[in-house]
PDB file of C-alpha atoms in Angstrom:
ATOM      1  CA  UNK A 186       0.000   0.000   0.000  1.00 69.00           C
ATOM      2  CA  UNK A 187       1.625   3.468  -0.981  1.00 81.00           C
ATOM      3  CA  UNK A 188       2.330   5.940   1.501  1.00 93.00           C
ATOM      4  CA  UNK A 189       1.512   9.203   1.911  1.00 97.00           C
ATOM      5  CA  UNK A 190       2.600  11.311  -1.279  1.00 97.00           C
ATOM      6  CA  UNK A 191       3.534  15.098  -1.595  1.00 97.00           C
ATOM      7  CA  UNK A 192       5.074  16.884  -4.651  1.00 96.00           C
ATOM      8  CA  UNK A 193       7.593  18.335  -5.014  1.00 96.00           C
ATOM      9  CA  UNK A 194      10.008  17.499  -2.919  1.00 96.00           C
ATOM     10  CA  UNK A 195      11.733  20.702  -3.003  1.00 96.00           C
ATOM     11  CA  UNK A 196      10.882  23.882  -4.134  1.00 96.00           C
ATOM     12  CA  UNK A 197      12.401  27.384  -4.448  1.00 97.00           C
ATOM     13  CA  UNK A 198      10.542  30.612  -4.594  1.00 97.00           C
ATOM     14  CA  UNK A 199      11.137  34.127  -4.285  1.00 97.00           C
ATOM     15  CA  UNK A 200       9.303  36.357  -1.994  1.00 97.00           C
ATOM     16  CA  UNK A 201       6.279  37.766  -3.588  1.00 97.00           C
ATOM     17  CA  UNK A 202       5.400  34.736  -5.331  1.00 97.00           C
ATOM     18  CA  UNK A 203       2.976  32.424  -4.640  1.00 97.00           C
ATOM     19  CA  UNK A 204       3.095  28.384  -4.220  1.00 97.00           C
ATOM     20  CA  UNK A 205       1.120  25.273  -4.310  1.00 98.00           C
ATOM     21  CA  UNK A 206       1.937  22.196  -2.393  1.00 98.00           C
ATOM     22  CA  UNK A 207       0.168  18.804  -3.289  1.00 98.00           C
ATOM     23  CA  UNK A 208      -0.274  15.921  -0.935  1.00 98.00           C
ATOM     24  CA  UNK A 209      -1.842  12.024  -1.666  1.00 97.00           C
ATOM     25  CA  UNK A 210      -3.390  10.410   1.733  1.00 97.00           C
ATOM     26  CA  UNK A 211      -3.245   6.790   1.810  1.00 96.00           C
ATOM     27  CA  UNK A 212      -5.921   5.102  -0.368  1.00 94.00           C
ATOM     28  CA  UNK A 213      -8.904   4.779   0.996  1.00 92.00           C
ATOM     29  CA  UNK A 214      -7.781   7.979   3.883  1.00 93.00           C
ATOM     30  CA  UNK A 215     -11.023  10.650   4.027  1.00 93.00           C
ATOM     31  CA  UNK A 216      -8.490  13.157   6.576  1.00 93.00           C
ATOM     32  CA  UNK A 217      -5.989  14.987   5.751  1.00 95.00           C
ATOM     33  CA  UNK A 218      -3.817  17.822   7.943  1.00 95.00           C
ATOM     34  CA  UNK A 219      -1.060  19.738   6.636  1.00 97.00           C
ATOM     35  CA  UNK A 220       1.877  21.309   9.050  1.00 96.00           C
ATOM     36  CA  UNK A 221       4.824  23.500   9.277  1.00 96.00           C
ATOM     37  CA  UNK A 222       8.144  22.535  10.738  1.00 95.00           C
ATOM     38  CA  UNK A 223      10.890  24.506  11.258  1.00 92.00           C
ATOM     39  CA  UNK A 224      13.995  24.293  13.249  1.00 84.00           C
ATOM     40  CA  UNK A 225      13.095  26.605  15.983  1.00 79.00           C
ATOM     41  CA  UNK A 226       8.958  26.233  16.481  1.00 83.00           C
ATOM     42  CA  UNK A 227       8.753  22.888  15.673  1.00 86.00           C
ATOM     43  CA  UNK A 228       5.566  21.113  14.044  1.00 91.00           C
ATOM     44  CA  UNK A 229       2.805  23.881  13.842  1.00 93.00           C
ATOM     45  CA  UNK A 230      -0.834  22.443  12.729  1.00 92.00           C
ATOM     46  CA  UNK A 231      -1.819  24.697   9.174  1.00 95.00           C
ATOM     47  CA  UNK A 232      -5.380  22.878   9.015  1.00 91.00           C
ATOM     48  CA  UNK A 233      -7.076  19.735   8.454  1.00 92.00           C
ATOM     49  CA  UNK A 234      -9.824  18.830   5.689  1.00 94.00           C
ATOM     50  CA  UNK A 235     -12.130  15.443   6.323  1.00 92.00           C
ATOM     51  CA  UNK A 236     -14.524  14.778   2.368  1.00 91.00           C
ATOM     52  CA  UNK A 237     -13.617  18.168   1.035  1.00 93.00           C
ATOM     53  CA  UNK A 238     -14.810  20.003   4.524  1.00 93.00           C
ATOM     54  CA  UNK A 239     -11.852  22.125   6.660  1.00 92.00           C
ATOM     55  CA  UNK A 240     -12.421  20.716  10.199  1.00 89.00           C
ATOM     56  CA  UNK A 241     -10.238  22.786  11.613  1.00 87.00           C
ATOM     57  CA  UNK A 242      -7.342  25.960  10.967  1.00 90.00           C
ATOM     58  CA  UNK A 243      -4.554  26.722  12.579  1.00 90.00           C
ATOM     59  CA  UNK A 244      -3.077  30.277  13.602  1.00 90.00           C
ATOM     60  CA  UNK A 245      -1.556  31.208  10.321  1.00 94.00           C
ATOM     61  CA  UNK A 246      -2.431  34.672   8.553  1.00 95.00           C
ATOM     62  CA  UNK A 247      -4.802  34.446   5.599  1.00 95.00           C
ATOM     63  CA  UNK A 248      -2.284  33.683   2.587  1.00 97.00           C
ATOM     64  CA  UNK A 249      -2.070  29.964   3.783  1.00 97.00           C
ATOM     65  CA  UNK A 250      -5.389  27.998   2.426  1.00 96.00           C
ATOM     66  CA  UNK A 251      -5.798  24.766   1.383  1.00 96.00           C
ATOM     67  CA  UNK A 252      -8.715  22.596  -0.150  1.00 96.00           C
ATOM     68  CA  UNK A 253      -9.336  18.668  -0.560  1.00 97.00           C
ATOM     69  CA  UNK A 254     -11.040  16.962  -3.322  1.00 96.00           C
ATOM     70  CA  UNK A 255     -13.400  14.699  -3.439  1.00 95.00           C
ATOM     71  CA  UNK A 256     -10.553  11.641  -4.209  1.00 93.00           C
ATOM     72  CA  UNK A 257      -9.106  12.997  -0.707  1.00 94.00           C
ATOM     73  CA  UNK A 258      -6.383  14.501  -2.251  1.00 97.00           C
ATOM     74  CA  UNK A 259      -5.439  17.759  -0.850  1.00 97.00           C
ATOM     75  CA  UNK A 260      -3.708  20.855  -1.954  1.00 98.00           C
ATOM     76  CA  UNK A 261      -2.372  23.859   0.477  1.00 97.00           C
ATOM     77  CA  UNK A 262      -1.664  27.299  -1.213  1.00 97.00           C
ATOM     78  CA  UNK A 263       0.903  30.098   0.331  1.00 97.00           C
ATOM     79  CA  UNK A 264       0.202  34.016  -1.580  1.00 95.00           C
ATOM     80  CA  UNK A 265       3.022  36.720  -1.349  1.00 96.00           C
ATOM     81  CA  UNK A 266       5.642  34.896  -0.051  1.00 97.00           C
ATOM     82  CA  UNK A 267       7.656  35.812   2.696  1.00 97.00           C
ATOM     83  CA  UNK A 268      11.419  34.960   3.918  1.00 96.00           C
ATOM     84  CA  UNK A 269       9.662  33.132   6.771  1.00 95.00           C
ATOM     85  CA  UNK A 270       7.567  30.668   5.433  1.00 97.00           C
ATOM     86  CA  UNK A 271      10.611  28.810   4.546  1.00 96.00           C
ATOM     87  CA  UNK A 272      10.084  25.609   6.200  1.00 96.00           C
ATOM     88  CA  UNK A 273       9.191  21.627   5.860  1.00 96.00           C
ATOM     89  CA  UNK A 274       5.538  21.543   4.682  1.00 97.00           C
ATOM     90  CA  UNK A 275       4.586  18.053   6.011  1.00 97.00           C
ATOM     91  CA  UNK A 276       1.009  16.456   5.253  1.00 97.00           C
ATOM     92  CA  UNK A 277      -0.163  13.436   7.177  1.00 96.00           C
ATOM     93  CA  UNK A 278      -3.464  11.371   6.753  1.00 95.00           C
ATOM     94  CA  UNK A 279      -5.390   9.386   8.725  1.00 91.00           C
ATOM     95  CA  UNK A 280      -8.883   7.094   7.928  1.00 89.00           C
ATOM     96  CA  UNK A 281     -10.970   9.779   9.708  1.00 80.00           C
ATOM     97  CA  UNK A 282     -10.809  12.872  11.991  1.00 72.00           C
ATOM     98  CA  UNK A 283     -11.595  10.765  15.251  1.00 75.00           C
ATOM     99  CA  UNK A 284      -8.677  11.804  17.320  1.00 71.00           C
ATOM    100  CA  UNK A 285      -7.683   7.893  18.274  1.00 72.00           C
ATOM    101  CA  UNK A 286      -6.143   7.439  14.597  1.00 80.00           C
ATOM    102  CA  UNK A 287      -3.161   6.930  13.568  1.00 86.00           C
ATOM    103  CA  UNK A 288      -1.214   9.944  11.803  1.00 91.00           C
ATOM    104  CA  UNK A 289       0.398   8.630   8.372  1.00 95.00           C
ATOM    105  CA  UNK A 290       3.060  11.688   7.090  1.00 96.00           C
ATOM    106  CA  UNK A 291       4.595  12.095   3.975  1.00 96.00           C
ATOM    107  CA  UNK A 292       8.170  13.182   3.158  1.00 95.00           C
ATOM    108  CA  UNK A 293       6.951  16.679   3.328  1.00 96.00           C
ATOM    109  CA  UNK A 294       7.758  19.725   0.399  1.00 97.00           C
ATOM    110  CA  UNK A 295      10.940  21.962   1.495  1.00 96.00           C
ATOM    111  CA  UNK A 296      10.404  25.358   0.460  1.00 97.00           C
ATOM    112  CA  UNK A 297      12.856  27.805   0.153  1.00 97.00           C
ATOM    113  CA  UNK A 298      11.602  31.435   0.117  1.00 97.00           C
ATOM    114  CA  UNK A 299      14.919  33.604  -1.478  1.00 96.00           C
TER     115      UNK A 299
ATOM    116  CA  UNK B 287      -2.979  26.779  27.210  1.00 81.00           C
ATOM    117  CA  UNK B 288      -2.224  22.934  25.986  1.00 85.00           C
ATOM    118  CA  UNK B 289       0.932  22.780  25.519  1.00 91.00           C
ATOM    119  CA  UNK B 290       3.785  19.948  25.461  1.00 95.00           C
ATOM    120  CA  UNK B 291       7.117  20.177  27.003  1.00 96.00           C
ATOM    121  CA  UNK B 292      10.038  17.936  25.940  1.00 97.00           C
ATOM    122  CA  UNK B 293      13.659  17.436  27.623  1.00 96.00           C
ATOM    123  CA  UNK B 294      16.274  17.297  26.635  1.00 97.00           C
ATOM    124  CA  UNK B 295      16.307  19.389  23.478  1.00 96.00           C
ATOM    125  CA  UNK B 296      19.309  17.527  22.113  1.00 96.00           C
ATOM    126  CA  UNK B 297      21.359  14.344  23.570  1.00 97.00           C
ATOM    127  CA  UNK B 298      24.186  12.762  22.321  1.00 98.00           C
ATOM    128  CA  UNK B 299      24.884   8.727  23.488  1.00 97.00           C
ATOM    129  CA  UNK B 300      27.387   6.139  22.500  1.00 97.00           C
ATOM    130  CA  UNK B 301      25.905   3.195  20.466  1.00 97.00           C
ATOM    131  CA  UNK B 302      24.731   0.339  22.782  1.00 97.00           C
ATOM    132  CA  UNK B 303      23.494   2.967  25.710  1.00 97.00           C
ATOM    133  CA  UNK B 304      19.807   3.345  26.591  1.00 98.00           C
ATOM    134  CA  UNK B 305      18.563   7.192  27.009  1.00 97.00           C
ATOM    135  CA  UNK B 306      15.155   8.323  28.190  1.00 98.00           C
ATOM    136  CA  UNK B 307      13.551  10.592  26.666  1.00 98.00           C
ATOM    137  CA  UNK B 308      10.735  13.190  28.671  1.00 98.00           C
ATOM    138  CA  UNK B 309       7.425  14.733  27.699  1.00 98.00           C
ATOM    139  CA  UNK B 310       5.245  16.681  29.967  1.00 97.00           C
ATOM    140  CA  UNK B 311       2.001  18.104  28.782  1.00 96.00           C
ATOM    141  CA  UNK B 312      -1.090  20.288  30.154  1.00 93.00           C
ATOM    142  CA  UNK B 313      -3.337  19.205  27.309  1.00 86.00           C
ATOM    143  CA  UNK B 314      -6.784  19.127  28.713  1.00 83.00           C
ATOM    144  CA  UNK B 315      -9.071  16.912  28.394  1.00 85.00           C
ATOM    145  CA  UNK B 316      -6.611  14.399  27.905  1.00 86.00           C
ATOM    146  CA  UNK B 317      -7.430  10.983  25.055  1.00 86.00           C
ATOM    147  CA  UNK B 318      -4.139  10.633  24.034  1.00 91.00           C
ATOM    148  CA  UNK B 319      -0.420  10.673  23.741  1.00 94.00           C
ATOM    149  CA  UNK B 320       2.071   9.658  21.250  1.00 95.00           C
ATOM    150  CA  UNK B 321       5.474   9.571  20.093  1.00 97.00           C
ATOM    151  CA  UNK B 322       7.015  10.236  16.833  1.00 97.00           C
ATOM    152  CA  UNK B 323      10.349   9.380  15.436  1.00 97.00           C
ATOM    153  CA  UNK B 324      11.227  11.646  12.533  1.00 96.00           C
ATOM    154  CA  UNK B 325      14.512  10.960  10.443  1.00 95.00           C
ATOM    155  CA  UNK B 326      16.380  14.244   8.966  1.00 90.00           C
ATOM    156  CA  UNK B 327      14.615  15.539   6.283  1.00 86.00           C
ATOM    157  CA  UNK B 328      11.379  12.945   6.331  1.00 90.00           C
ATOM    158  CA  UNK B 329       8.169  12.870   7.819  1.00 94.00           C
ATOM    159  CA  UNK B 330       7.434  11.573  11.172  1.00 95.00           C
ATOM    160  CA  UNK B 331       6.515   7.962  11.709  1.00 95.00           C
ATOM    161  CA  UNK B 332       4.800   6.862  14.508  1.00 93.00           C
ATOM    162  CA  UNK B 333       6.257   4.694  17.783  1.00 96.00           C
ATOM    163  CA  UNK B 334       3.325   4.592  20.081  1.00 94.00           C
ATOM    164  CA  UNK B 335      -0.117   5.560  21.055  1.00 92.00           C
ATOM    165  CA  UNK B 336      -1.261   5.427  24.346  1.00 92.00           C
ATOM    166  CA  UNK B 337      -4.537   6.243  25.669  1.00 90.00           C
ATOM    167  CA  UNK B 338      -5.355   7.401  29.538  1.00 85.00           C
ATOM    168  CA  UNK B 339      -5.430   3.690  30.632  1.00 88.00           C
ATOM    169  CA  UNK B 340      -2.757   2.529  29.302  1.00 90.00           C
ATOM    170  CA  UNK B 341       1.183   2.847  31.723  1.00 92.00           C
ATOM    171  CA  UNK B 342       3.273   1.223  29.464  1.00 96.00           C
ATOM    172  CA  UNK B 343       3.741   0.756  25.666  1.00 95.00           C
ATOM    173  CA  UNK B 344       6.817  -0.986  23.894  1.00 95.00           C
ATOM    174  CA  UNK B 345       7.798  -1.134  20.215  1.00 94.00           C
ATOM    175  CA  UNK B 346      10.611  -2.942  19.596  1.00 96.00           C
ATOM    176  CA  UNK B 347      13.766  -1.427  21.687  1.00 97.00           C
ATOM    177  CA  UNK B 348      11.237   1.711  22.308  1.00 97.00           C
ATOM    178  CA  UNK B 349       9.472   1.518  25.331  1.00 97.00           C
ATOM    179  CA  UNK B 350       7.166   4.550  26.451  1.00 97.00           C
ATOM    180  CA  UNK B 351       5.721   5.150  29.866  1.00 97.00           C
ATOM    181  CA  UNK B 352       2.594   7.046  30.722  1.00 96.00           C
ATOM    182  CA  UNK B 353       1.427   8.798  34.008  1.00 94.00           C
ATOM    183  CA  UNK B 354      -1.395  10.360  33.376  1.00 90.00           C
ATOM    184  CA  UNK B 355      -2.076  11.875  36.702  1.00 91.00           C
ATOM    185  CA  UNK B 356       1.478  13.949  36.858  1.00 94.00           C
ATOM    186  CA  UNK B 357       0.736  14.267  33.335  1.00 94.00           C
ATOM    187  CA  UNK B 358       4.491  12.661  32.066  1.00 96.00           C
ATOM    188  CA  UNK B 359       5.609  10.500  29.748  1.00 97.00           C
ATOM    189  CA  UNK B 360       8.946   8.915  29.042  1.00 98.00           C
ATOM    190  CA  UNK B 361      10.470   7.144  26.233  1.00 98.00           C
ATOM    191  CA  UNK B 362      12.778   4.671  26.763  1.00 98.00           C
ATOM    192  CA  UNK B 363      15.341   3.584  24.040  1.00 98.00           C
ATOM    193  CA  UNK B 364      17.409   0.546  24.343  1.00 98.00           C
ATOM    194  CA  UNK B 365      20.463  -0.576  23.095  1.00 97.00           C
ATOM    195  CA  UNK B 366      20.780   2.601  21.085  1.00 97.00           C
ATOM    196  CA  UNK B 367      22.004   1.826  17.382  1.00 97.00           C
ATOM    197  CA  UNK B 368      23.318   4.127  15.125  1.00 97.00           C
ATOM    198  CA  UNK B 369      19.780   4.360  13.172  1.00 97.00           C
ATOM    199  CA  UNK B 370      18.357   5.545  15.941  1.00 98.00           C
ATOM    200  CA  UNK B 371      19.290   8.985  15.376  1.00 98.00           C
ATOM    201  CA  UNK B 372      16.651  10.939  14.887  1.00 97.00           C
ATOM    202  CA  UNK B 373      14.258  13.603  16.276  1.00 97.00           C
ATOM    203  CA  UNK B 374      11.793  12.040  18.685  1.00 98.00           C
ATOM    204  CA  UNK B 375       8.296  14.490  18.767  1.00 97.00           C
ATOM    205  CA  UNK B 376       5.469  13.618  21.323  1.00 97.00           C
ATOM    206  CA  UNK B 377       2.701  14.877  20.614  1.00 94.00           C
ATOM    207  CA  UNK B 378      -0.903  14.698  23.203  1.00 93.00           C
ATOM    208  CA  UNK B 379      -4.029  14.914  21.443  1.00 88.00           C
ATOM    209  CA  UNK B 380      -6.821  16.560  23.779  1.00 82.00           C
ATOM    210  CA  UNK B 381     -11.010  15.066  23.852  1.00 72.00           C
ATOM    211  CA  UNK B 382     -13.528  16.811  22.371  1.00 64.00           C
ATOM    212  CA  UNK B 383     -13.144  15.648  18.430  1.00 60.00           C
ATOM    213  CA  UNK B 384     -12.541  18.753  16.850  1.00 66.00           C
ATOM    214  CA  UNK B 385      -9.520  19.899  18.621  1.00 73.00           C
ATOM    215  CA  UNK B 386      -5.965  19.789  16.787  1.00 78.00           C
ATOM    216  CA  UNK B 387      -3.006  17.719  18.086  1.00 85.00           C
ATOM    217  CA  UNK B 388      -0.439  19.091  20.297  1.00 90.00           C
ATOM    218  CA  UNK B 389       3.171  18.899  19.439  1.00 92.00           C
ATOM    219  CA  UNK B 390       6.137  18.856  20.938  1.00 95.00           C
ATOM    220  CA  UNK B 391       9.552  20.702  19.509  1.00 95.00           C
ATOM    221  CA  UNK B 392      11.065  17.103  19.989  1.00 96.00           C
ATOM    222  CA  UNK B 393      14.452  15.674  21.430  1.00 97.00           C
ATOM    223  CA  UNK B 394      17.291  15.352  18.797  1.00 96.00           C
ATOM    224  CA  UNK B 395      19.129  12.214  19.440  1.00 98.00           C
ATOM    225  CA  UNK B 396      22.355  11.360  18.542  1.00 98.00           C
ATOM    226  CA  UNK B 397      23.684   7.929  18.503  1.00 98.00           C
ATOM    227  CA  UNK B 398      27.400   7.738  18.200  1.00 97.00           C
ATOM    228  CA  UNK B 399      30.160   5.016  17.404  1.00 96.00           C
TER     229      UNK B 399
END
């Protein structure tokens, strides 16, 4: 059974721009959350979609969004790019949103804001 | 505030030592805790889950401890191997459904030769 998928793997933007990060639960995986990791904050929860609905956002300004479609796949989107949202974008799904689930996370996208 | 606490932030061991690892949390209501072993520059992959009834959990060389009324938990690693080397993130996820998980900013573990 594949893993949890995100593209790319690596990306490099320049501030200003804007970015799209893609992410592939598990088959047959309705929940999908999508974090941000760097060195000095750790993992910080973006938000989490369960059959194309956001369950629940995290405390990030208004140029992070994200949608899921109906084959769970999930996309997160980052507007006018900043030096600071350089980080580990890591996605991780689970079979539903009950909170006793396991977490599966992918390889995450490292983005590079220049 | 939830929040999760680890210690140490970093540790270095020699190869063959056991090292525990600490979490304390103030996550409220409480369902459950885990911990996470994340390899540089990959995604984290799950050790254990442990809910409020559970003390002990053991996967492998990993063993993790729960008290849930001092609201700790350890993990235990022994016989440390090289491969071991790794961040190790716990992470308490609080009743009530619709809440997000709580993470930790992990232990970095270094296993030496």
């Amino acid at each position: 059974k594949a893993g949890v998928t995100q593209t790319p793997r690596y990306l490099i933007k320049t501030r200003g721009q804007q970015v799209t990060l893609s992410c592939s639960p598990i088959s047959g995986h309705r929940s999908v959350s999508w974090y941000q990791q760097t060195p000095g904050q750790g993992l910080q929860f973006l938000f989490e979609y369960f059959s194309e609905t956001q369950r629940n956002k995290g405390n990030f300004p208004g140029r992070f969004s994200g949608r899921q479609f109906s084959n769970s796949r999930s996309e997160m989107n980052v507007s006018t790019l900043e030096l600071g949202d350089s980080a580990l974008y890591l996605c991780a799904s689970s079979l539903s949103w009950d909170r006793a689930e396991k977490l599966f996370f992918g390889s995450g996208t490292q983005l590079s804001v220049l | 505030k939830n929040q999760v606490e680890q210690s140490p932030q970093s540790l270095i061991i020699l190869e063959g030592k056991n090292c525990t690892l600490q979490c304390n949390y103030t996550v409220s209501p409480f369902s459950n805790l885990r911990w996470y072993k994340q390899d540089t520059g990959r995604g984290p992959v799950s050790l254990t889950i442990m809910t409020f009834s559970e003390n002990t959990k053991s996967n492998g060389r990993y063993t993790a401890t729960l008290d849930a009324d001092t609201k700790q938990s350890s993990l235990h690693i022994t016989a440390s191997q090289l491969s071991d080397s790794a961040s190790y993130i716990c992470v308490v996820s609080a009743g009530g459904g619709n809440t997000p998980l709580v993470f930790g900013k992990g232990t970095r573990l270094s296993v030496i030769a």
